[in-house]
Amino acid sequence: MIQDDKLTIGGHAFDSRFILGSGKYSMKLIEAAVKDAGAQMITLAVRRANTKEQENILDYIPKGVTLLPNTSGARDAGEAVRIARLARELGCGDFVKVEIMRDTKYLLPDNQETIRATEILAGEGFVVMPYMYPDLNAARDMVNAGAAAIMPLASPIGSNKGLATREFIQILIDEIDLPIIVDAGIGRPSQACEAMEMGAAAIMANTALATAGDLPMMAAAFRQAIEAGRRAYLSGLGRVLTRGASASDPLTGFLRD
Amino acid sequence: MVKINGTEKELAGMTLSAYLATTDYDPGQIAVERNGEIVPKARYSQVVLQEGDNLEVVSFVGGG
């Protein structure tokens, strides 16, 4: 945690810049993951309830952690709106990550439908965080639709391939006046660190942890990488020479005239 | 017939709360949508299921 460096989303301030997913791993690991990640926000999905006795995931999430339900499974704006309303009815606050996919092979988000859902949900008082393909025009439309943050993908969901969309995320960071939270595809702490060095406001990760050898340890590694990248960004990165070299040592001669 | 989470059941005429009492759903963990509209928990006992109703009963699961 960096002193007095808050991430503000929809009027809510967070010290952590690591949003944790809760999919594809045991509920029993959630508490350790949240603790080692230092996370203050965790994503959830909404699904048809099981009539068989099942554990309640909310029992495993430490108190004080903000819940960020997603609209995964939605194929258009209408379905996303329905899922968001159900999530709010489940009693988890007003945050929602809008996630709309028509494509089932690459799981790429549908920006147009996401803009429509963002507008409807923002109008209903939700804090809307749209997951999107990093396109500047679509991001501007999401801002105008009332988004509280923009969540561009780094590479396809669950791929752990890192910042395939690096240049386009940089454009969003430079041009959009909302937190840019890099979501999907970040596979390694070094990639999270790079995104933070670029000026991303936060990182969302799930599969990178769920498929790691030791989930809580990887959560800690991501936390450190995100904090390192944030400090580097706040510090201002050193310049890169276009050619030649620049000595780091004093250029006073010795041992010879 | 009333469709619940995609399965048709003979429930017309029953209240939503009476139906839920016959299931293992934990009332504290679910939200219900009827024909595309949220049913607030306070209204479960007043909602009488109608022929052709389409209900979704959902809860939170892990996700990214």
mmCIF file of C-alpha atoms in Angstrom:
data_model
loop_
_atom_site.group_PDB
_atom_site.id
_atom_site.type_symbol
_atom_site.label_atom_id
_atom_site.label_comp_id
_atom_site.label_asym_id
_atom_site.label_seq_id
_atom_site.Cartn_x
_atom_site.Cartn_y
_atom_site.Cartn_z
ATOM 1 C CA MET A 1 0.000 0.000 0.000
ATOM 2 C CA ILE A 2 1.294 3.437 -0.873
ATOM 3 C CA GLN A 3 0.415 6.227 1.544
ATOM 4 C CA ASP A 4 -2.313 8.612 0.343
ATOM 5 C CA ASP A 5 -2.518 7.024 -3.102
ATOM 6 C CA LYS A 6 -6.172 6.113 -3.389
ATOM 7 C CA LEU A 7 -7.962 4.489 -6.271
ATOM 8 C CA THR A 8 -11.386 6.134 -6.514
ATOM 9 C CA ILE A 9 -14.196 4.379 -8.337
ATOM 10 C CA GLY A 10 -17.690 5.819 -8.275
ATOM 11 C CA GLY A 11 -16.887 7.887 -5.200
ATOM 12 C CA HIS A 12 -15.466 4.921 -3.279
ATOM 13 C CA ALA A 13 -11.775 5.077 -2.323
ATOM 14 C CA PHE A 14 -9.523 2.001 -2.264
ATOM 15 C CA ASP A 15 -5.934 1.602 -1.073
ATOM 16 C CA SER A 16 -5.447 -1.591 -3.091
ATOM 17 C CA ARG A 17 -5.028 -1.602 -6.868
ATOM 18 C CA PHE A 18 -5.467 -5.331 -7.241
ATOM 19 C CA ILE A 19 -8.950 -6.623 -8.028
ATOM 20 C CA LEU A 20 -9.179 -10.308 -7.386
ATOM 21 C CA GLY A 21 -11.279 -12.862 -9.256
ATOM 22 C CA SER A 22 -12.894 -15.743 -7.398
ATOM 23 C CA GLY A 23 -13.430 -18.194 -10.254
ATOM 24 C CA LYS A 24 -11.914 -21.589 -10.887
ATOM 25 C CA TYR A 25 -10.499 -22.229 -7.423
ATOM 26 C CA SER A 26 -11.658 -23.524 -4.068
ATOM 27 C CA MET A 27 -13.728 -21.178 -1.926
ATOM 28 C CA LYS A 28 -11.507 -22.242 0.944
ATOM 29 C CA LEU A 29 -8.599 -20.397 -0.691
ATOM 30 C CA ILE A 30 -10.477 -17.124 -1.087
ATOM 31 C CA GLU A 31 -9.654 -15.746 2.336
ATOM 32 C CA ALA A 32 -5.929 -16.442 1.968
ATOM 33 C CA ALA A 33 -5.960 -15.057 -1.573
ATOM 34 C CA VAL A 34 -7.662 -11.830 -0.489
ATOM 35 C CA LYS A 35 -5.261 -11.427 2.411
ATOM 36 C CA ASP A 36 -2.093 -12.129 0.442
ATOM 37 C CA ALA A 37 -3.303 -10.041 -2.503
ATOM 38 C CA GLY A 38 -4.186 -7.187 -0.160
ATOM 39 C CA ALA A 39 -7.327 -6.970 -2.269
ATOM 40 C CA GLN A 40 -10.263 -4.762 -1.317
ATOM 41 C CA MET A 41 -12.475 -5.771 -4.223
ATOM 42 C CA ILE A 42 -13.384 -9.234 -5.489
ATOM 43 C CA THR A 43 -15.416 -10.306 -8.503
ATOM 44 C CA LEU A 44 -18.283 -12.791 -8.440
ATOM 45 C CA ALA A 45 -20.586 -14.304 -11.041
ATOM 46 C CA VAL A 46 -24.348 -14.892 -10.904
ATOM 47 C CA ARG A 47 -25.687 -18.290 -11.893
ATOM 48 C CA ARG A 48 -28.838 -20.354 -11.567
ATOM 49 C CA ALA A 49 -29.049 -21.497 -7.962
ATOM 50 C CA ASN A 50 -28.479 -25.100 -7.118
ATOM 51 C CA THR A 51 -31.205 -26.721 -5.038
ATOM 52 C CA LYS A 52 -28.729 -29.118 -3.531
ATOM 53 C CA GLU A 53 -27.090 -27.919 -0.396
ATOM 54 C CA GLN A 54 -24.256 -25.694 -1.425
ATOM 55 C CA GLU A 55 -21.809 -23.465 0.291
ATOM 56 C CA ASN A 56 -22.307 -19.725 0.128
ATOM 57 C CA ILE A 57 -19.303 -18.039 -1.436
ATOM 58 C CA LEU A 58 -20.091 -14.863 0.503
ATOM 59 C CA ASP A 59 -19.232 -16.727 3.725
ATOM 60 C CA TYR A 60 -15.651 -17.072 2.468
ATOM 61 C CA ILE A 61 -15.095 -13.429 1.553
ATOM 62 C CA PRO A 62 -13.655 -11.348 4.397
ATOM 63 C CA LYS A 63 -15.861 -8.511 5.660
ATOM 64 C CA GLY A 64 -15.086 -5.107 4.249
ATOM 65 C CA VAL A 65 -14.140 -6.406 0.813
ATOM 66 C CA THR A 66 -16.208 -4.732 -1.910
ATOM 67 C CA LEU A 67 -18.074 -7.204 -4.108
ATOM 68 C CA LEU A 68 -17.931 -6.678 -7.847
ATOM 69 C CA PRO A 69 -20.477 -8.969 -9.513
ATOM 70 C CA ASN A 70 -19.994 -9.480 -13.221
ATOM 71 C CA THR A 71 -22.589 -10.053 -15.915
ATOM 72 C CA SER A 72 -20.794 -13.008 -17.467
ATOM 73 C CA GLY A 73 -23.101 -15.180 -19.482
ATOM 74 C CA ALA A 74 -24.872 -12.142 -20.935
ATOM 75 C CA ARG A 75 -25.015 -12.101 -24.739
ATOM 76 C CA ASP A 76 -26.550 -8.661 -25.105
ATOM 77 C CA ALA A 77 -27.280 -5.497 -23.124
ATOM 78 C CA GLY A 78 -30.704 -6.705 -22.015
ATOM 79 C CA GLU A 79 -29.307 -9.859 -20.431
ATOM 80 C CA ALA A 80 -26.493 -7.907 -18.769
ATOM 81 C CA VAL A 81 -29.023 -5.509 -17.238
ATOM 82 C CA ARG A 82 -31.093 -8.416 -15.903
ATOM 83 C CA ILE A 83 -28.033 -10.072 -14.359
ATOM 84 C CA ALA A 84 -26.899 -6.785 -12.783
ATOM 85 C CA ARG A 85 -30.329 -6.255 -11.221
ATOM 86 C CA LEU A 86 -30.318 -9.816 -9.858
ATOM 87 C CA ALA A 87 -26.856 -9.244 -8.417
ATOM 88 C CA ARG A 88 -28.022 -6.100 -6.677
ATOM 89 C CA GLU A 89 -31.047 -7.986 -5.336
ATOM 90 C CA LEU A 90 -28.610 -10.537 -3.892
ATOM 91 C CA GLY A 91 -27.519 -7.706 -1.648
ATOM 92 C CA CYS A 92 -23.991 -6.880 -2.652
ATOM 93 C CA GLY A 93 -24.090 -3.159 -3.270
ATOM 94 C CA ASP A 94 -24.152 -1.187 -6.500
ATOM 95 C CA PHE A 95 -20.928 -2.172 -8.225
ATOM 96 C CA VAL A 96 -21.158 -4.159 -11.445
ATOM 97 C CA LYS A 97 -18.632 -5.277 -14.023
ATOM 98 C CA VAL A 98 -20.478 -5.342 -17.332
ATOM 99 C CA GLU A 99 -19.250 -8.246 -19.408
ATOM 100 C CA ILE A 100 -21.086 -9.088 -22.637
ATOM 101 C CA MET A 101 -19.901 -11.703 -25.109
ATOM 102 C CA ARG A 102 -21.383 -12.925 -28.349
ATOM 103 C CA ASP A 103 -18.229 -14.723 -29.371
ATOM 104 C CA THR A 104 -17.807 -18.050 -27.612
ATOM 105 C CA LYS A 105 -14.449 -19.023 -29.090
ATOM 106 C CA TYR A 106 -12.311 -16.033 -28.101
ATOM 107 C CA LEU A 107 -14.723 -14.675 -25.456
ATOM 108 C CA LEU A 108 -14.215 -11.170 -26.773
ATOM 109 C CA PRO A 109 -16.482 -8.480 -25.327
ATOM 110 C CA ASP A 110 -19.111 -6.777 -27.478
ATOM 111 C CA ASN A 111 -18.310 -3.079 -27.053
ATOM 112 C CA GLN A 112 -21.548 -1.792 -28.626
ATOM 113 C CA GLU A 113 -23.814 -3.816 -26.356
ATOM 114 C CA THR A 114 -21.582 -2.945 -23.406
ATOM 115 C CA ILE A 115 -22.078 0.775 -24.073
ATOM 116 C CA ARG A 116 -25.876 0.260 -24.105
ATOM 117 C CA ALA A 117 -25.835 -1.725 -20.858
ATOM 118 C CA THR A 118 -23.546 0.841 -19.221
ATOM 119 C CA GLU A 119 -25.979 3.637 -20.014
ATOM 120 C CA ILE A 120 -29.002 1.760 -18.642
ATOM 121 C CA LEU A 121 -27.252 0.585 -15.465
ATOM 122 C CA ALA A 122 -25.594 3.923 -14.726
ATOM 123 C CA GLY A 123 -29.068 5.442 -15.027
ATOM 124 C CA GLU A 124 -30.266 2.997 -12.361
ATOM 125 C CA GLY A 125 -27.550 4.068 -9.938
ATOM 126 C CA PHE A 126 -25.054 1.270 -10.487
ATOM 127 C CA VAL A 127 -21.314 1.912 -10.317
ATOM 128 C CA VAL A 128 -20.598 0.507 -13.765
ATOM 129 C CA MET A 129 -17.217 -0.915 -14.702
ATOM 130 C CA PRO A 130 -17.404 -2.073 -18.324
ATOM 131 C CA TYR A 131 -15.084 -4.817 -19.532
ATOM 132 C CA MET A 132 -14.155 -3.948 -23.095
ATOM 133 C CA TYR A 133 -11.938 -4.428 -26.105
ATOM 134 C CA PRO A 134 -9.507 -1.496 -25.906
ATOM 135 C CA ASP A 135 -10.934 0.879 -28.480
ATOM 136 C CA LEU A 136 -10.727 4.626 -27.817
ATOM 137 C CA ASN A 137 -14.042 5.504 -29.458
ATOM 138 C CA ALA A 138 -15.917 2.818 -27.549
ATOM 139 C CA ALA A 139 -14.219 3.879 -24.301
ATOM 140 C CA ARG A 140 -15.321 7.490 -24.876
ATOM 141 C CA ASP A 141 -18.873 6.282 -25.441
ATOM 142 C CA MET A 142 -18.675 4.333 -22.174
ATOM 143 C CA VAL A 143 -17.496 7.464 -20.355
ATOM 144 C CA ASN A 144 -20.450 9.388 -21.794
ATOM 145 C CA ALA A 145 -22.762 6.515 -20.857
ATOM 146 C CA GLY A 146 -21.794 6.948 -17.208
ATOM 147 C CA ALA A 147 -19.051 4.358 -16.610
ATOM 148 C CA ALA A 148 -17.104 4.688 -13.345
ATOM 149 C CA ALA A 149 -13.974 2.964 -14.712
ATOM 150 C CA ILE A 150 -12.935 1.279 -17.950
ATOM 151 C CA MET A 151 -11.684 -2.311 -17.987
ATOM 152 C CA PRO A 152 -9.819 -3.092 -21.219
ATOM 153 C CA LEU A 153 -8.556 -6.604 -21.900
ATOM 154 C CA ALA A 154 -4.836 -7.323 -22.134
ATOM 155 C CA SER A 155 -5.361 -10.553 -24.094
ATOM 156 C CA PRO A 156 -8.149 -13.127 -24.348
ATOM 157 C CA ILE A 157 -9.755 -14.142 -21.034
ATOM 158 C CA GLY A 158 -7.988 -16.950 -19.249
ATOM 159 C CA SER A 159 -5.094 -17.017 -21.723
ATOM 160 C CA ASN A 160 -2.349 -15.697 -19.403
ATOM 161 C CA LYS A 161 -0.760 -14.170 -22.538
ATOM 162 C CA GLY A 162 -0.125 -10.728 -21.124
ATOM 163 C CA LEU A 163 -0.313 -7.291 -22.719
ATOM 164 C CA ALA A 164 -1.162 -8.180 -26.326
ATOM 165 C CA THR A 165 -3.129 -4.906 -26.573
ATOM 166 C CA ARG A 166 -0.429 -2.808 -24.939
ATOM 167 C CA GLU A 167 -0.410 0.134 -27.395
ATOM 168 C CA PHE A 168 -4.191 0.478 -27.306
ATOM 169 C CA ILE A 169 -4.385 0.320 -23.533
ATOM 170 C CA GLN A 170 -1.759 3.085 -23.427
ATOM 171 C CA ILE A 171 -4.019 5.215 -25.624
ATOM 172 C CA LEU A 172 -6.895 4.712 -23.182
ATOM 173 C CA ILE A 173 -4.659 5.595 -20.237
ATOM 174 C CA ASP A 174 -3.523 8.759 -22.011
ATOM 175 C CA GLU A 175 -6.915 9.895 -23.269
ATOM 176 C CA ILE A 176 -9.615 8.665 -20.893
ATOM 177 C CA ASP A 177 -10.225 10.576 -17.689
ATOM 178 C CA LEU A 178 -11.382 7.543 -15.675
ATOM 179 C CA PRO A 179 -9.449 4.745 -13.961
ATOM 180 C CA ILE A 180 -8.230 2.266 -16.592
ATOM 181 C CA ILE A 181 -8.214 -1.178 -14.994
ATOM 182 C CA VAL A 182 -6.463 -3.823 -17.046
ATOM 183 C CA ASP A 183 -8.587 -6.941 -16.994
ATOM 184 C CA ALA A 184 -8.232 -10.358 -18.608
ATOM 185 C CA GLY A 185 -5.141 -12.055 -19.946
ATOM 186 C CA ILE A 186 -2.597 -10.808 -17.409
ATOM 187 C CA GLY A 187 -0.684 -13.996 -16.647
ATOM 188 C CA ARG A 188 2.408 -12.932 -14.739
ATOM 189 C CA PRO A 189 3.292 -10.395 -12.073
ATOM 190 C CA SER A 190 5.791 -8.801 -14.488
ATOM 191 C CA GLN A 191 2.943 -8.102 -16.928
ATOM 192 C CA ALA A 192 0.859 -6.559 -14.159
ATOM 193 C CA CYS A 193 3.852 -4.452 -13.193
ATOM 194 C CA GLU A 194 4.331 -3.275 -16.777
ATOM 195 C CA ALA A 195 0.676 -2.248 -17.065
ATOM 196 C CA MET A 196 0.971 -0.287 -13.832
ATOM 197 C CA GLU A 197 4.188 1.391 -15.040
ATOM 198 C CA MET A 198 2.205 2.483 -18.090
ATOM 199 C CA GLY A 199 -0.263 4.246 -15.797
ATOM 200 C CA ALA A 200 -3.023 1.697 -15.434
ATOM 201 C CA ALA A 201 -5.071 2.458 -12.304
ATOM 202 C CA ALA A 202 -5.424 -1.169 -11.236
ATOM 203 C CA ILE A 203 -5.163 -4.790 -12.340
ATOM 204 C CA MET A 204 -7.824 -7.450 -12.294
ATOM 205 C CA ALA A 205 -6.598 -11.049 -12.302
ATOM 206 C CA ASN A 206 -8.171 -14.442 -11.815
ATOM 207 C CA THR A 207 -6.777 -17.189 -14.042
ATOM 208 C CA ALA A 208 -3.162 -16.195 -13.388
ATOM 209 C CA LEU A 209 -3.776 -17.079 -9.758
ATOM 210 C CA ALA A 210 -6.192 -19.959 -10.209
ATOM 211 C CA THR A 211 -3.734 -21.793 -12.481
ATOM 212 C CA ALA A 212 -0.615 -20.982 -10.436
ATOM 213 C CA GLY A 213 1.164 -23.610 -8.400
ATOM 214 C CA ASP A 214 0.601 -21.823 -5.077
ATOM 215 C CA LEU A 215 -2.332 -19.458 -5.287
ATOM 216 C CA PRO A 216 -1.794 -17.316 -2.156
ATOM 217 C CA MET A 217 1.920 -16.986 -2.944
ATOM 218 C CA MET A 218 1.105 -15.854 -6.471
ATOM 219 C CA ALA A 219 -1.435 -13.408 -5.028
ATOM 220 C CA ALA A 220 1.364 -11.925 -2.928
ATOM 221 C CA ALA A 221 3.654 -11.761 -5.965
ATOM 222 C CA PHE A 222 0.999 -9.874 -7.938
ATOM 223 C CA ARG A 223 0.476 -7.482 -5.066
ATOM 224 C CA GLN A 224 4.164 -6.644 -4.959
ATOM 225 C CA ALA A 225 4.382 -6.302 -8.727
ATOM 226 C CA ILE A 226 1.351 -3.995 -8.849
ATOM 227 C CA GLU A 227 2.745 -1.844 -6.063
ATOM 228 C CA ALA A 228 6.161 -1.745 -7.735
ATOM 229 C CA GLY A 229 4.627 -0.700 -11.041
ATOM 230 C CA ARG A 230 2.524 1.946 -9.342
ATOM 231 C CA ARG A 231 5.535 3.403 -7.546
ATOM 232 C CA ALA A 232 7.476 3.437 -10.807
ATOM 233 C CA TYR A 233 4.636 5.258 -12.544
ATOM 234 C CA LEU A 234 4.291 7.806 -9.740
ATOM 235 C CA SER A 235 8.047 8.271 -9.702
ATOM 236 C CA GLY A 236 8.254 8.857 -13.445
ATOM 237 C CA LEU A 237 10.287 6.370 -15.458
ATOM 238 C CA GLY A 238 13.831 7.213 -16.477
ATOM 239 C CA ARG A 239 14.337 8.158 -20.101
ATOM 240 C CA VAL A 240 15.440 5.766 -22.847
ATOM 241 C CA LEU A 241 18.338 6.777 -25.103
ATOM 242 C CA THR A 242 17.655 6.485 -28.817
ATOM 243 C CA ARG A 243 21.321 5.610 -29.411
ATOM 244 C CA GLY A 244 24.653 5.437 -27.658
ATOM 245 C CA ALA A 245 25.319 5.166 -23.958
ATOM 246 C CA SER A 246 25.451 7.360 -20.909
ATOM 247 C CA ALA A 247 27.919 6.602 -18.126
ATOM 248 C CA SER A 248 26.539 6.131 -14.658
ATOM 249 C CA ASP A 249 29.937 6.826 -13.141
ATOM 250 C CA PRO A 250 31.732 10.184 -12.830
ATOM 251 C CA LEU A 251 33.654 10.885 -16.021
ATOM 252 C CA THR A 252 36.781 12.076 -14.179
ATOM 253 C CA GLY A 253 39.790 10.149 -15.445
ATOM 254 C CA PHE A 254 42.165 8.234 -13.177
ATOM 255 C CA LEU A 255 44.955 5.641 -13.480
ATOM 256 C CA ARG A 256 46.002 7.487 -16.590
ATOM 257 C CA ASP A 257 46.346 11.070 -17.767
ATOM 258 C CA MET B 1 -46.795 -25.078 -16.401
ATOM 259 C CA VAL B 2 -44.289 -22.748 -14.736
ATOM 260 C CA LYS B 3 -40.718 -22.709 -15.959
ATOM 261 C CA ILE B 4 -38.090 -22.523 -13.186
ATOM 262 C CA ASN B 5 -34.472 -22.261 -14.262
ATOM 263 C CA GLY B 6 -35.415 -23.863 -17.564
ATOM 264 C CA THR B 7 -37.415 -26.785 -16.137
ATOM 265 C CA GLU B 8 -41.220 -26.870 -16.413
ATOM 266 C CA LYS B 9 -43.167 -27.690 -13.261
ATOM 267 C CA GLU B 10 -46.847 -27.854 -12.266
ATOM 268 C CA LEU B 11 -46.846 -24.904 -9.896
ATOM 269 C CA ALA B 12 -49.568 -22.565 -11.180
ATOM 270 C CA GLY B 13 -51.699 -21.239 -8.321
ATOM 271 C CA MET B 14 -48.981 -21.666 -5.710
ATOM 272 C CA THR B 15 -47.337 -18.665 -4.033
ATOM 273 C CA LEU B 16 -43.645 -18.160 -4.658
ATOM 274 C CA SER B 17 -42.865 -18.530 -0.952
ATOM 275 C CA ALA B 18 -44.828 -21.794 -0.782
ATOM 276 C CA TYR B 19 -42.884 -23.151 -3.742
ATOM 277 C CA LEU B 20 -39.516 -22.059 -2.311
ATOM 278 C CA ALA B 21 -40.397 -23.798 0.967
ATOM 279 C CA THR B 22 -40.582 -27.105 -0.952
ATOM 280 C CA THR B 23 -37.008 -26.670 -2.229
ATOM 281 C CA ASP B 24 -33.547 -26.694 -0.693
ATOM 282 C CA TYR B 25 -32.820 -23.141 -1.808
ATOM 283 C CA ASP B 26 -31.398 -21.033 1.005
ATOM 284 C CA PRO B 27 -33.676 -17.954 0.952
ATOM 285 C CA GLY B 28 -30.791 -15.800 2.132
ATOM 286 C CA GLN B 29 -28.638 -16.726 -0.852
ATOM 287 C CA ILE B 30 -31.025 -16.352 -3.769
ATOM 288 C CA ALA B 31 -32.633 -13.709 -5.934
ATOM 289 C CA VAL B 32 -35.696 -14.385 -8.054
ATOM 290 C CA GLU B 33 -36.678 -12.947 -11.410
ATOM 291 C CA ARG B 34 -40.192 -13.539 -12.736
ATOM 292 C CA ASN B 35 -40.874 -12.879 -16.417
ATOM 293 C CA GLY B 36 -37.846 -10.608 -16.584
ATOM 294 C CA GLU B 37 -38.672 -8.594 -13.448
ATOM 295 C CA ILE B 38 -37.013 -8.883 -10.036
ATOM 296 C CA VAL B 39 -39.310 -10.155 -7.288
ATOM 297 C CA PRO B 40 -38.316 -8.406 -4.027
ATOM 298 C CA LYS B 41 -38.015 -10.832 -1.104
ATOM 299 C CA ALA B 42 -40.810 -9.057 0.759
ATOM 300 C CA ARG B 43 -43.214 -9.995 -2.041
ATOM 301 C CA TYR B 44 -42.492 -13.745 -2.202
ATOM 302 C CA SER B 45 -45.610 -14.550 -0.166
ATOM 303 C CA GLN B 46 -47.880 -12.353 -2.316
ATOM 304 C CA VAL B 47 -46.748 -13.558 -5.734
ATOM 305 C CA VAL B 48 -49.029 -16.307 -7.032
ATOM 306 C CA LEU B 49 -47.381 -18.286 -9.809
ATOM 307 C CA GLN B 50 -49.327 -18.165 -13.076
ATOM 308 C CA GLU B 51 -49.522 -20.566 -15.978
ATOM 309 C CA GLY B 52 -46.695 -19.705 -18.378
ATOM 310 C CA ASP B 53 -44.547 -17.850 -15.809
ATOM 311 C CA ASN B 54 -40.813 -17.971 -16.366
ATOM 312 C CA LEU B 55 -38.716 -17.826 -13.193
ATOM 313 C CA GLU B 56 -34.987 -17.561 -12.703
ATOM 314 C CA VAL B 57 -33.597 -18.344 -9.264
ATOM 315 C CA VAL B 58 -29.964 -17.302 -8.968
ATOM 316 C CA SER B 59 -27.125 -17.029 -6.482
ATOM 317 C CA PHE B 60 -23.481 -15.951 -6.444
ATOM 318 C CA VAL B 61 -20.692 -18.259 -7.572
ATOM 319 C CA GLY B 62 -16.987 -17.704 -8.097
ATOM 320 C CA GLY B 63 -16.147 -15.690 -11.206
ATOM 321 C CA GLY B 64 -13.682 -13.309 -12.758
#
